[in-house]
XYZ file of C-alpha atoms in Angstrom:
706
model
C -35.218 -26.543 66.908
C -32.677 -27.436 64.517
C -32.385 -23.957 61.873
C -31.804 -27.281 58.761
C -33.679 -27.237 55.223
C -35.811 -29.079 54.723
C -33.960 -31.726 52.677
C -34.050 -31.394 48.920
C -34.791 -34.890 47.817
C -37.847 -34.981 50.625
C -39.457 -32.187 47.899
C -43.074 -33.617 47.043
C -43.795 -34.072 43.487
C -42.777 -30.287 41.108
C -40.664 -32.893 38.879
C -39.611 -29.903 36.454
C -38.449 -27.374 39.324
C -36.174 -29.810 40.797
C -34.639 -30.981 37.408
C -33.507 -26.869 36.383
C -32.211 -26.490 40.138
C -30.954 -30.014 39.397
C -29.052 -29.323 35.939
C -27.291 -25.560 36.751
C -25.694 -27.623 40.121
C -24.280 -30.303 37.124
C -23.220 -26.428 35.965
C -23.662 -23.624 36.612
C -23.254 -22.074 33.218
C -26.737 -23.193 32.610
C -27.703 -19.588 34.707
C -29.728 -19.758 36.340
C -33.674 -20.458 37.160
C -36.020 -18.769 37.823
C -39.585 -19.825 38.816
C -42.743 -18.816 39.680
C -46.241 -20.379 40.482
C -48.561 -19.519 42.848
C -47.606 -18.960 46.549
C -47.595 -21.570 48.657
C -45.692 -24.527 45.990
C -42.774 -25.466 47.533
C -40.147 -22.684 45.747
C -38.885 -21.312 48.314
C -38.295 -24.616 50.055
C -36.638 -26.309 46.842
C -34.003 -23.603 46.604
C -32.811 -23.283 49.776
C -32.757 -27.550 49.253
C -30.265 -26.986 46.294
C -27.204 -25.174 48.081
C -26.304 -28.564 50.699
C -26.030 -30.822 47.068
C -23.180 -28.604 45.582
C -19.525 -29.844 45.963
C -17.057 -27.739 48.523
C -15.194 -25.287 46.567
C -11.751 -23.832 47.920
C -10.536 -20.215 48.914
C -8.172 -18.287 50.182
C -8.010 -18.683 53.918
C -8.680 -15.356 55.038
C -10.146 -13.726 51.704
C -13.929 -12.159 52.348
C -14.080 -12.727 47.798
C -13.787 -15.746 48.068
C -10.926 -16.192 45.304
C -9.972 -20.138 44.830
C -6.643 -20.834 45.211
C -5.276 -22.496 42.108
C -6.541 -18.854 39.961
C -6.961 -15.946 42.463
C -8.647 -13.059 41.740
C -5.966 -10.824 40.228
C -7.735 -7.767 41.131
C -9.724 -9.411 44.904
C -9.562 -5.928 47.418
C -8.405 -8.749 49.431
C -5.504 -9.655 47.683
C -2.535 -10.471 45.796
C -2.915 -13.484 47.112
C -0.337 -15.540 46.337
C -0.633 -19.398 45.418
C -0.920 -22.465 47.855
C -3.222 -25.007 49.594
C -7.135 -23.106 49.957
C -9.075 -24.204 52.117
C -12.745 -26.577 51.573
C -15.680 -24.481 53.015
C -19.326 -25.747 51.416
C -20.542 -23.152 48.991
C -22.929 -20.170 50.228
C -26.717 -19.672 49.389
C -27.133 -16.166 50.058
C -30.988 -14.563 49.859
C -31.182 -10.787 48.455
C -34.508 -9.378 50.356
C -36.432 -7.250 48.062
C -36.699 -4.173 50.040
C -31.835 -3.836 50.872
C -30.303 -1.164 49.939
C -28.101 -0.943 46.529
C -24.390 -0.464 49.179
C -25.804 -3.820 50.684
C -25.899 -5.067 47.308
C -23.016 -4.391 46.359
C -21.041 -2.878 49.361
C -20.312 -0.009 50.996
C -17.320 2.596 50.801
C -15.760 4.408 53.390
C -15.988 8.613 51.951
C -14.136 9.849 54.256
C -11.560 8.021 55.164
C -10.991 7.669 51.011
C -11.160 11.386 50.622
C -9.079 12.198 53.801
C -6.290 9.119 53.794
C -7.395 7.883 50.336
C -7.139 4.803 51.567
C -10.137 2.185 49.887
C -11.707 0.482 53.566
C -14.808 -0.964 51.628
C -17.192 -3.685 53.022
C -17.754 -6.235 50.802
C -21.764 -6.726 49.927
C -24.031 -9.322 48.890
C -22.811 -10.387 45.378
C -18.873 -10.877 47.083
C -20.587 -13.575 49.472
C -22.450 -14.991 46.024
C -19.254 -15.507 44.736
C -19.133 -18.586 43.643
C -22.037 -19.835 45.143
C -25.973 -19.388 44.760
C -27.796 -15.768 44.518
C -30.801 -15.943 45.162
C -34.082 -12.952 45.400
C -37.252 -14.086 46.189
C -40.599 -12.267 44.461
C -37.381 -11.042 41.926
C -40.281 -9.812 40.417
C -40.950 -7.054 43.542
C -37.437 -5.803 43.182
C -36.967 -2.632 43.253
C -34.899 -1.001 39.360
C -31.373 0.472 40.376
C -31.085 -3.556 41.978
C -31.990 -5.415 38.798
C -29.753 -3.031 37.573
C -26.947 -4.137 39.302
C -27.708 -6.997 39.265
C -27.956 -6.778 35.763
C -24.534 -5.462 34.909
C -22.392 -8.295 37.275
C -24.151 -11.923 35.545
C -23.241 -10.543 32.500
C -19.685 -9.820 33.087
C -19.247 -11.768 36.698
C -17.395 -9.085 38.337
C -18.845 -5.011 40.756
C -17.240 -2.729 40.816
C -18.212 -0.403 43.465
C -17.343 3.389 42.277
C -18.220 6.296 44.730
C -16.997 9.697 43.491
C -13.768 8.491 41.894
C -12.099 5.910 43.962
C -13.576 2.592 42.498
C -13.372 -1.190 43.949
C -13.488 -4.147 41.541
C -14.425 -7.789 42.489
C -15.225 -11.165 40.698
C -19.536 -11.942 41.177
C -20.021 -15.363 39.475
C -23.106 -16.606 41.041
C -26.260 -18.820 39.858
C -29.304 -17.272 40.192
C -32.365 -17.738 41.287
C -35.030 -16.568 42.093
C -38.628 -17.254 42.585
C -42.421 -15.348 42.265
C -45.458 -15.293 42.177
C -47.225 -13.390 38.150
C -49.987 -12.170 40.111
C -47.865 -9.899 41.265
C -46.541 -8.540 38.107
C -44.336 -9.113 36.388
C -40.188 -9.187 35.106
C -38.385 -6.510 33.038
C -38.014 -8.224 30.088
C -34.043 -8.393 30.135
C -34.220 -9.205 33.843
C -35.832 -12.073 32.598
C -33.497 -13.007 29.888
C -31.580 -13.901 32.782
C -32.122 -16.335 33.154
C -31.597 -18.988 32.030
C -33.923 -21.494 32.718
C -37.909 -21.163 34.189
C -40.527 -23.491 35.348
C -43.854 -22.509 36.310
C -44.685 -24.554 39.758
C -48.484 -25.311 40.147
C -49.977 -27.641 43.736
C -51.607 -30.774 43.036
C -54.860 -31.625 42.464
C -54.093 -35.184 43.235
C -55.468 -35.758 46.903
C -53.444 -38.197 47.409
C -50.498 -35.750 46.908
C -51.702 -33.069 48.859
C -51.654 -35.305 51.688
C -48.599 -36.447 51.177
C -47.017 -33.220 51.493
C -48.468 -32.242 54.738
C -47.686 -34.900 56.140
C -43.265 -34.001 55.429
C -44.292 -31.242 56.474
C -45.559 -32.204 60.462
C -42.968 -34.833 60.178
C -40.298 -31.491 60.119
C -41.854 -28.810 62.008
C -41.701 -31.744 64.318
C -38.237 -32.819 64.094
C -36.149 -31.191 62.019
C -33.204 -32.545 62.646
C -34.876 -36.303 62.877
C -36.753 -35.480 59.490
C -32.944 -34.295 57.582
C -31.034 -37.301 59.154
C -33.983 -39.737 58.523
C -33.350 -38.483 54.308
C -29.790 -38.327 54.033
C -29.429 -41.177 52.152
C -31.419 -40.065 49.354
C -29.379 -36.458 50.444
C -26.464 -38.892 49.152
C -26.340 -40.036 46.675
C -28.027 -37.297 44.562
C -25.495 -35.307 45.324
C -22.925 -38.138 44.398
C -24.713 -38.366 40.959
C -24.362 -34.772 41.080
C -20.568 -35.051 41.157
C -20.291 -37.792 38.958
C -22.321 -35.486 36.419
C -20.108 -32.532 36.630
C -17.293 -35.039 36.305
C -18.811 -36.319 32.747
C -19.974 -32.500 31.268
C -16.301 -32.861 29.363
C -16.972 -35.496 27.734
C -20.705 -34.852 26.507
C -20.577 -34.246 23.193
C -22.964 -31.649 21.827
C -24.121 -32.662 17.911
C -23.646 -31.379 14.228
C -27.956 -32.344 14.647
C -28.693 -31.978 17.785
C -26.793 -27.397 16.973
C -29.254 -27.746 14.330
C -31.781 -28.940 16.417
C -31.340 -25.821 19.077
C -31.561 -23.216 16.374
C -34.674 -24.287 14.265
C -36.893 -24.547 17.544
C -35.390 -21.061 18.564
C -35.449 -20.178 15.002
C -38.596 -22.090 14.895
C -40.835 -19.458 18.010
C -38.578 -16.533 17.353
C -37.025 -15.793 20.649
C -35.148 -12.738 20.552
C -30.917 -12.549 20.861
C -28.061 -15.615 20.703
C -28.631 -16.144 24.913
C -31.985 -19.137 23.683
C -29.309 -21.343 21.480
C -26.097 -21.104 23.985
C -28.575 -21.930 26.877
C -30.078 -24.627 25.290
C -27.099 -25.910 24.048
C -25.548 -26.262 28.101
C -28.451 -27.733 29.644
C -29.211 -29.544 26.638
C -25.141 -31.075 27.508
C -26.179 -31.230 31.348
C -28.698 -33.366 30.540
C -27.343 -35.496 28.986
C -24.168 -35.682 31.499
C -27.398 -36.294 34.301
C -28.482 -39.466 32.228
C -25.061 -40.840 32.508
C -24.509 -40.573 28.103
C -22.038 -38.532 27.076
C -23.818 -38.154 23.668
C -27.307 -35.816 23.570
C -30.136 -37.025 22.400
C -33.710 -35.623 20.641
C -34.995 -35.813 23.955
C -32.273 -33.467 26.205
C -32.847 -30.904 23.299
C -36.718 -31.199 23.918
C -36.769 -30.695 27.097
C -34.028 -28.122 27.057
C -37.084 -25.936 24.826
C -39.306 -25.978 27.752
C -37.447 -25.189 30.173
C -35.418 -22.707 27.709
C -37.835 -21.171 25.987
C -40.980 -20.338 27.197
C -39.933 -17.320 28.951
C -38.436 -15.952 25.614
C -40.841 -15.997 23.109
C -43.101 -13.725 25.431
C -43.232 -10.462 23.290
C -45.386 -8.460 26.054
C -46.362 -8.409 29.698
C -50.484 -9.963 29.058
C -48.887 -13.366 26.710
C -49.212 -16.534 28.294
C -45.788 -17.794 29.122
C -46.167 -21.447 27.908
C -43.958 -23.347 24.728
C -46.646 -25.018 22.187
C -45.082 -29.154 22.402
C -46.625 -30.389 18.888
C -44.521 -27.827 16.672
C -42.195 -28.572 19.677
C -42.041 -31.795 18.070
C -42.409 -30.951 14.481
C -39.091 -28.267 14.547
C -36.266 -31.469 16.425
C -38.197 -34.378 13.678
C -37.116 -32.592 10.731
C -33.993 -34.072 11.422
C -33.035 -37.232 11.040
C -31.043 -38.795 14.422
C -26.626 -39.377 13.578
C -25.269 -42.469 13.922
C -25.359 -43.969 17.647
C -22.320 -44.569 19.237
C -21.299 -46.808 20.677
C -22.411 -45.601 24.320
C -23.906 -47.627 26.163
C -27.184 -46.771 28.946
C -26.134 -46.486 32.677
C -27.790 -48.246 34.782
C -30.167 -45.861 36.432
C -29.094 -45.130 40.246
C -30.804 -47.061 43.088
C -33.110 -44.836 44.765
C -34.154 -41.757 42.192
C -36.188 -41.778 39.256
C -34.922 -40.390 36.289
C -35.559 -36.301 36.901
C -33.465 -36.842 39.866
C -36.795 -36.974 43.415
C -36.821 -39.708 45.234
C -38.409 -43.891 43.727
C -40.748 -44.358 46.347
C -43.306 -40.728 47.023
C -43.914 -41.389 50.910
C -40.294 -41.219 51.733
C -37.886 -43.236 54.413
C -40.383 -42.408 57.015
C -44.153 -42.901 55.078
C -44.061 -38.599 56.862
C -45.142 -35.309 54.261
C -44.154 -32.441 52.523
C -42.751 -28.565 52.582
C -44.220 -25.823 52.740
C -45.867 -26.967 49.043
C -44.958 -29.747 46.650
C -46.807 -31.516 43.758
C -46.708 -31.458 39.885
C -48.464 -29.253 37.747
C -52.011 -29.944 37.302
C -54.138 -31.263 34.960
C -55.826 -28.782 32.759
C -60.053 -29.000 32.744
C -59.707 -31.649 35.388
C -63.095 -29.505 36.689
C -64.467 -26.667 36.932
C -61.776 -24.736 39.881
C -59.545 -24.613 36.861
C -61.548 -21.525 35.871
C -62.133 -20.207 38.476
C -59.087 -17.155 38.353
C -56.565 -17.076 41.540
C -57.491 -14.824 43.815
C -61.113 -15.095 43.319
C -64.264 -16.619 45.228
C -66.190 -19.950 44.523
C -69.536 -19.059 42.931
C -72.367 -19.256 46.125
C -74.906 -21.516 44.490
C -77.621 -19.284 42.322
C -79.954 -20.760 45.274
C -77.508 -20.028 48.035
C -78.261 -17.540 51.131
C -75.053 -15.819 49.923
C -75.215 -16.023 46.271
C -75.528 -12.099 46.364
C -78.844 -11.232 44.595
C -78.425 -10.637 40.667
C -80.833 -7.629 38.971
C -82.755 -8.376 36.449
C -82.495 -6.852 33.737
C -84.715 -4.789 34.063
C -82.920 -2.977 36.565
C -80.434 -3.048 34.999
C -81.824 -1.533 32.895
C -80.933 -3.936 29.483
C -79.466 -7.405 29.321
C -76.623 -8.284 30.209
C -74.266 -8.128 26.713
C -70.514 -10.752 25.916
C -67.618 -9.670 26.114
C -65.968 -7.984 23.225
C -62.043 -8.716 22.768
C -60.214 -5.700 22.590
C -58.481 -4.350 19.900
C -55.011 -4.242 18.733
C -53.246 -1.897 21.673
C -50.579 0.803 20.699
C -48.238 3.817 22.386
C -50.140 6.028 24.862
C -49.298 9.608 25.500
C -47.035 9.568 28.658
C -49.805 10.712 31.330
C -48.559 11.707 34.374
C -48.822 13.434 38.540
C -47.759 16.543 38.542
C -45.349 17.958 40.697
C -43.114 16.209 42.879
C -43.197 13.314 44.981
C -41.761 10.326 47.135
C -42.668 7.400 45.996
C -40.871 3.578 44.288
C -38.837 4.182 41.991
C -40.397 3.716 38.484
C -40.556 5.697 35.076
C -43.758 7.791 35.258
C -44.146 11.405 37.457
C -41.369 13.167 38.602
C -39.443 12.260 42.120
C -37.247 12.344 44.666
C -34.913 9.007 44.300
C -31.748 7.931 45.014
C -31.008 7.863 41.140
C -30.659 11.026 39.176
C -29.985 13.030 38.272
C -28.037 15.498 40.739
C -30.649 19.218 41.901
C -28.647 19.635 45.407
C -27.098 18.379 48.577
C -28.107 17.852 52.191
C -26.193 16.506 55.623
C -27.685 12.596 55.482
C -30.256 10.897 57.225
C -28.094 8.072 58.619
C -25.950 6.558 56.319
C -23.528 8.354 53.857
C -24.585 6.880 49.607
C -24.912 9.098 47.569
C -21.894 12.205 48.294
C -22.041 16.123 46.777
C -18.578 15.860 46.438
C -18.331 19.930 45.698
C -21.261 20.770 48.628
C -18.828 18.870 51.401
C -15.728 19.913 49.665
C -17.415 24.051 49.897
C -18.615 22.770 53.514
C -14.420 21.873 54.661
C -12.489 24.586 53.440
C -13.371 27.864 56.170
C -12.764 25.538 58.355
C -8.964 24.567 56.888
C -6.745 26.926 58.713
C -8.173 25.961 62.307
C -7.833 22.839 61.553
C -4.598 22.736 60.932
C -3.766 21.650 57.755
C -0.107 21.106 57.488
C -0.461 18.939 53.970
C -1.878 19.617 50.507
C -5.138 16.982 51.742
C -8.220 18.557 53.731
C -8.493 17.882 56.240
C -11.865 15.958 55.761
C -14.719 15.345 58.798
C -18.106 13.777 58.693
C -19.833 16.560 59.185
C -18.283 18.062 56.151
C -20.445 15.603 54.147
C -22.980 16.549 51.814
C -25.567 13.911 50.631
C -27.212 14.476 46.543
C -30.620 15.488 46.051
C -31.459 13.629 43.491
C -34.762 13.441 41.231
C -36.021 10.653 38.789
C -38.739 9.440 38.566
C -41.727 6.575 40.647
C -44.204 4.636 39.824
C -47.782 5.570 40.960
C -50.561 3.610 41.739
C -53.028 3.738 38.527
C -56.636 3.261 39.232
C -58.721 2.770 36.415
C -62.419 3.719 36.268
C -64.060 2.150 33.048
C -67.665 2.136 32.360
C -69.485 -0.490 31.387
C -72.502 0.696 30.816
C -75.124 -0.222 27.739
C -73.976 3.184 26.203
C -70.987 1.789 26.179
C -71.893 -1.050 24.112
C -71.398 -1.165 20.707
C -69.467 -3.547 20.259
C -66.537 -2.176 17.508
C -67.366 0.778 20.409
C -66.244 -1.088 23.101
C -63.847 -3.327 20.954
C -62.155 -0.099 20.870
C -62.620 1.418 24.553
C -61.044 -2.631 25.908
C -58.279 -2.091 23.172
C -57.202 1.965 25.392
C -57.742 1.020 28.761
C -55.109 -2.267 27.215
C -52.748 -0.163 25.452
C -52.705 2.127 29.289
C -51.873 -0.704 30.964
C -48.849 -2.284 29.431
C -48.411 1.918 29.378
C -48.704 1.537 33.315
C -46.437 -2.698 32.950
C -43.755 -0.001 31.095
C -43.694 3.036 34.008
C -43.634 -0.001 37.034
C -46.686 0.602 38.720
C -49.155 -0.167 40.287
C -53.123 -0.093 39.056
C -56.574 -1.129 40.392
C -59.592 -1.726 37.896
C -62.884 -0.458 39.077
C -66.556 -0.600 36.792
C -69.378 0.113 36.735
C -72.466 -0.740 35.415
C -76.633 -1.247 35.951
C -77.090 -0.562 39.608
C -73.197 -0.242 41.346
C -69.942 -0.394 41.052
C -67.655 -2.836 41.823
C -63.580 -3.717 42.883
C -62.761 -6.128 39.883
C -59.584 -5.777 40.815
C -57.521 -4.177 44.017
C -54.803 -3.041 42.843
C -51.446 -4.391 42.054
C -48.162 -4.614 40.891
C -49.790 -7.705 38.090
C -50.651 -5.277 35.423
C -51.775 -9.321 33.450
C -54.703 -9.830 35.938
C -56.190 -5.969 35.620
C -55.547 -7.342 31.355
C -57.448 -10.610 31.770
C -60.300 -9.046 34.668
C -60.652 -6.281 31.453
C -60.650 -9.397 28.063
C -64.204 -10.380 30.264
C -65.919 -6.777 31.546
C -68.742 -7.425 30.145
C -71.646 -4.216 29.070
C -74.922 -3.295 29.339
C -77.544 -1.407 31.492
C -77.736 1.697 33.152
C -75.099 4.103 33.901
C -74.379 4.802 37.513
C -71.039 6.907 36.635
C -71.306 8.586 40.215
C -70.931 5.636 41.758
C -68.623 4.393 40.448
C -66.537 7.358 41.142
C -67.507 7.211 45.095
C -65.710 3.519 44.072
C -62.754 4.553 43.638
C -62.246 7.099 46.092
C -62.663 4.579 48.908
C -60.647 2.494 46.779
C -57.910 4.959 46.730
C -58.450 5.988 50.701
C -58.192 2.687 51.258
C -54.505 2.292 49.414
C -53.217 4.948 51.603
C -53.452 4.436 54.298
C -51.119 0.573 53.187
C -49.020 3.498 50.632
C -49.246 6.456 51.782
C -46.392 7.401 49.898
C -47.712 5.940 46.417
C -48.959 9.104 44.518
C -52.033 8.331 42.875
C -53.531 9.171 39.245
C -57.201 7.993 38.413
C -58.333 7.056 35.565
C -61.609 7.713 34.197
C -63.283 5.358 30.433
C -66.679 7.400 29.452
C -68.762 9.111 27.502
C -69.094 10.959 30.937
C -73.297 10.010 30.664
C -74.879 9.470 34.388
C -78.448 8.117 33.518
C -79.000 5.522 37.219
C -77.836 6.894 40.954
C -77.736 3.192 41.925
C -78.170 2.257 46.530
C -77.284 6.102 47.148
C -80.385 7.063 45.284
C -81.237 10.895 44.456
C -80.227 12.926 40.649
C -77.340 10.750 39.084
C -76.198 13.890 37.516
C -75.478 15.809 40.282
C -74.647 12.682 42.632
C -71.426 12.879 39.638
C -70.936 16.386 40.444
C -70.413 15.537 44.229
C -68.214 12.620 43.920
C -66.085 14.763 40.929
C -65.340 16.976 43.344
C -64.477 15.174 46.354
C -62.461 13.773 44.822
C -60.587 17.065 43.341
C -60.607 17.675 46.914
C -58.079 15.547 47.640
C -55.928 16.555 44.427
C -56.493 13.178 43.316
C -54.865 13.853 39.956
C -57.537 12.722 36.921
C -57.466 12.157 33.460
C -61.251 10.916 31.846
C -60.616 8.879 28.399
C -64.048 10.390 26.684
C -66.106 7.655 24.956
C -68.401 10.137 23.226
C -68.292 9.305 19.776
C -70.878 10.545 17.066
C -71.207 13.587 14.775
C -73.335 14.292 17.947
C -71.072 14.852 20.938
C -72.614 16.557 24.392
C -69.378 17.306 25.948
C -70.840 15.200 29.297
C -66.241 14.013 29.592
C -65.314 17.864 29.239
C -67.287 18.822 32.181
C -66.624 15.780 33.792
C -63.020 16.558 33.822
C -63.914 20.009 35.304
C -65.581 19.168 37.811
C -63.014 16.858 39.650
C -60.237 19.021 37.903
C -58.053 16.825 35.192
C -57.404 16.642 31.732
C -60.101 15.015 29.038
C -58.388 13.316 26.032
C -60.338 11.585 22.835
C -60.087 7.863 22.343
C -57.868 8.874 19.668
C -56.079 11.638 21.204
C -54.326 8.855 23.502
C -52.222 7.619 21.415
C -48.880 8.809 21.313
C -48.276 9.607 17.208
C -51.958 11.147 16.646
C -52.518 14.150 15.079
C -55.682 15.556 17.346
C -53.434 15.909 20.430
C -50.093 17.681 20.280
C -49.992 19.068 23.453
C -48.484 16.731 25.401
C -49.652 17.630 29.021
C -52.902 18.966 29.671
C -52.320 20.511 33.091
C -55.134 22.393 34.870
C -55.239 23.699 38.414
C -56.100 21.605 41.753
C -55.908 23.141 45.074
C -54.628 20.891 48.131
C -56.545 21.309 51.526
C -54.391 19.614 53.741
C -51.154 21.213 52.253
C -53.113 24.273 50.583
C -50.497 23.730 47.843
C -51.462 24.649 43.968
C -51.452 21.101 41.846
C -51.619 20.745 38.404
C -52.820 18.527 36.894
C -51.336 16.428 33.763
């Protein structure tokens, strides 16, 4: 079976995605593309197809770092290179796996040879392979923090540095950064988000005809990849020629004062941070003019550049919806009159392509069907499915046998009340899981990690990544005479090398158990509760946690959001949370126990933190039956017996308080904190960490709950 990529020109719809990728092909200085969208929307297909449209690059023969023959890198590890003729090869597209190690990304240095022989034996990594090409990161939002830091440094400096205990190697690393992500799985750090020049939101088309075309082309490609690519070769050649022509025209494009004023006004009007947005918009507008065959930047170029370059830069927190108010954008741009047009004849459009670079004939040369997804952006509010949140099943009709029976108002303990808006979020106190974990890198609890402060040394398990120099020298010193040391250097053996043991921070699974019963239903009170949970969600986003949401009201508890990295999905579910009914607190704790048990099997290294938001009242035992307070106590002791760290946010208010949340905290072996005491700047909680002894049966060790 042929390994030919799906042709770029055969992608159905997705005009903004194709345009953003083509603009970066015309002008790599635009700074890359971040593609956001649901699964199955041709994100990866379009990106992988882009490399076939890039012109070939001239390289020094034998150079592993892709130096240009006309201007080789003077610091190239394979250099110095003498000027001379080079060879041409296709531009590379290098994929960075989410689980890649740092050595795989930046390269590996042979520490043993460096210490014993003074030789820089360096094996290039993916950054070297991507130099002068494309670095593609699928699921970029799931990339580990330390890899994100390396990418940021390389993208900012155009070079990669590898340092191991004073031995340093540097090489050029200028690449087009393209990332794809599903927002449901979590957001990007603001620093990395700003590093992408453009961003595009993609979604599957809701038009049946376009969806049919997607299926046809995909099936035709899978049946005969080489034949399908051959049938689209003419369209591919036309787009490739247009990219080459636009690159040649780019230096001649004039960015006038009016265009610059419009760019600056748009960035200021939407209050984006820093100056990178202005620069990216200027480069994008220039590339748009060159792509259209013009040498003057027009207002429509600036407008399109703003729609691609600004939405991801105006978000202030992860709960802000991305996007741009196009009406406001037009008002800003219309403030500046157009300049006098110059004699710059409008070029004839290339046959076979639309203004955005796609094929004019949506059926293609053979009428076959599409990639792993496709289609344009769906119309807003076009049908009932548009109101359905991603991942939520459609509701069954009330008379359907599959429709769950809803309890009556009397069974629920009172009528359901409409959802209230959350109060403004605030900065919360630091909540952490006690002990020392070994989970995914993050910023919450102490853990053994690949990065952080050095706390000791050990023999390496597998490949050495972080050398502990003092421990290695100490291990080799007693054997120097027996090894016949004669010179000044040490005689080092592989068994002498020691791995540094480091301590940093990990991300946890923060499971929220939220009381939505009638006792919490006072509008002002529930608004404050939602604001507190929203604040904790924002804290979880900043600390790189996974989050889950369990709610309980009426006669049962439900898992409102399975554990996920998308804190904005949790915030959306919280916003729509109705209240009312009795309080099945015990059922909520049992549901939390079930969720944590299943998640422990999926991700055993990620430690949980249980956050229970309640006033402590228990007025219903739900389907379990029995005394509600006894069920609550038994459920709490079950969680405590498994060593699950917990924090109870006490929502009780009024002059007379029963202290039920404190009793629940004692049963859980956790700490209780009031809504006011949750604030980082609150005078009510001067003690930052409250620790309670919790005995874990599995290890018979004592853990402390923060």
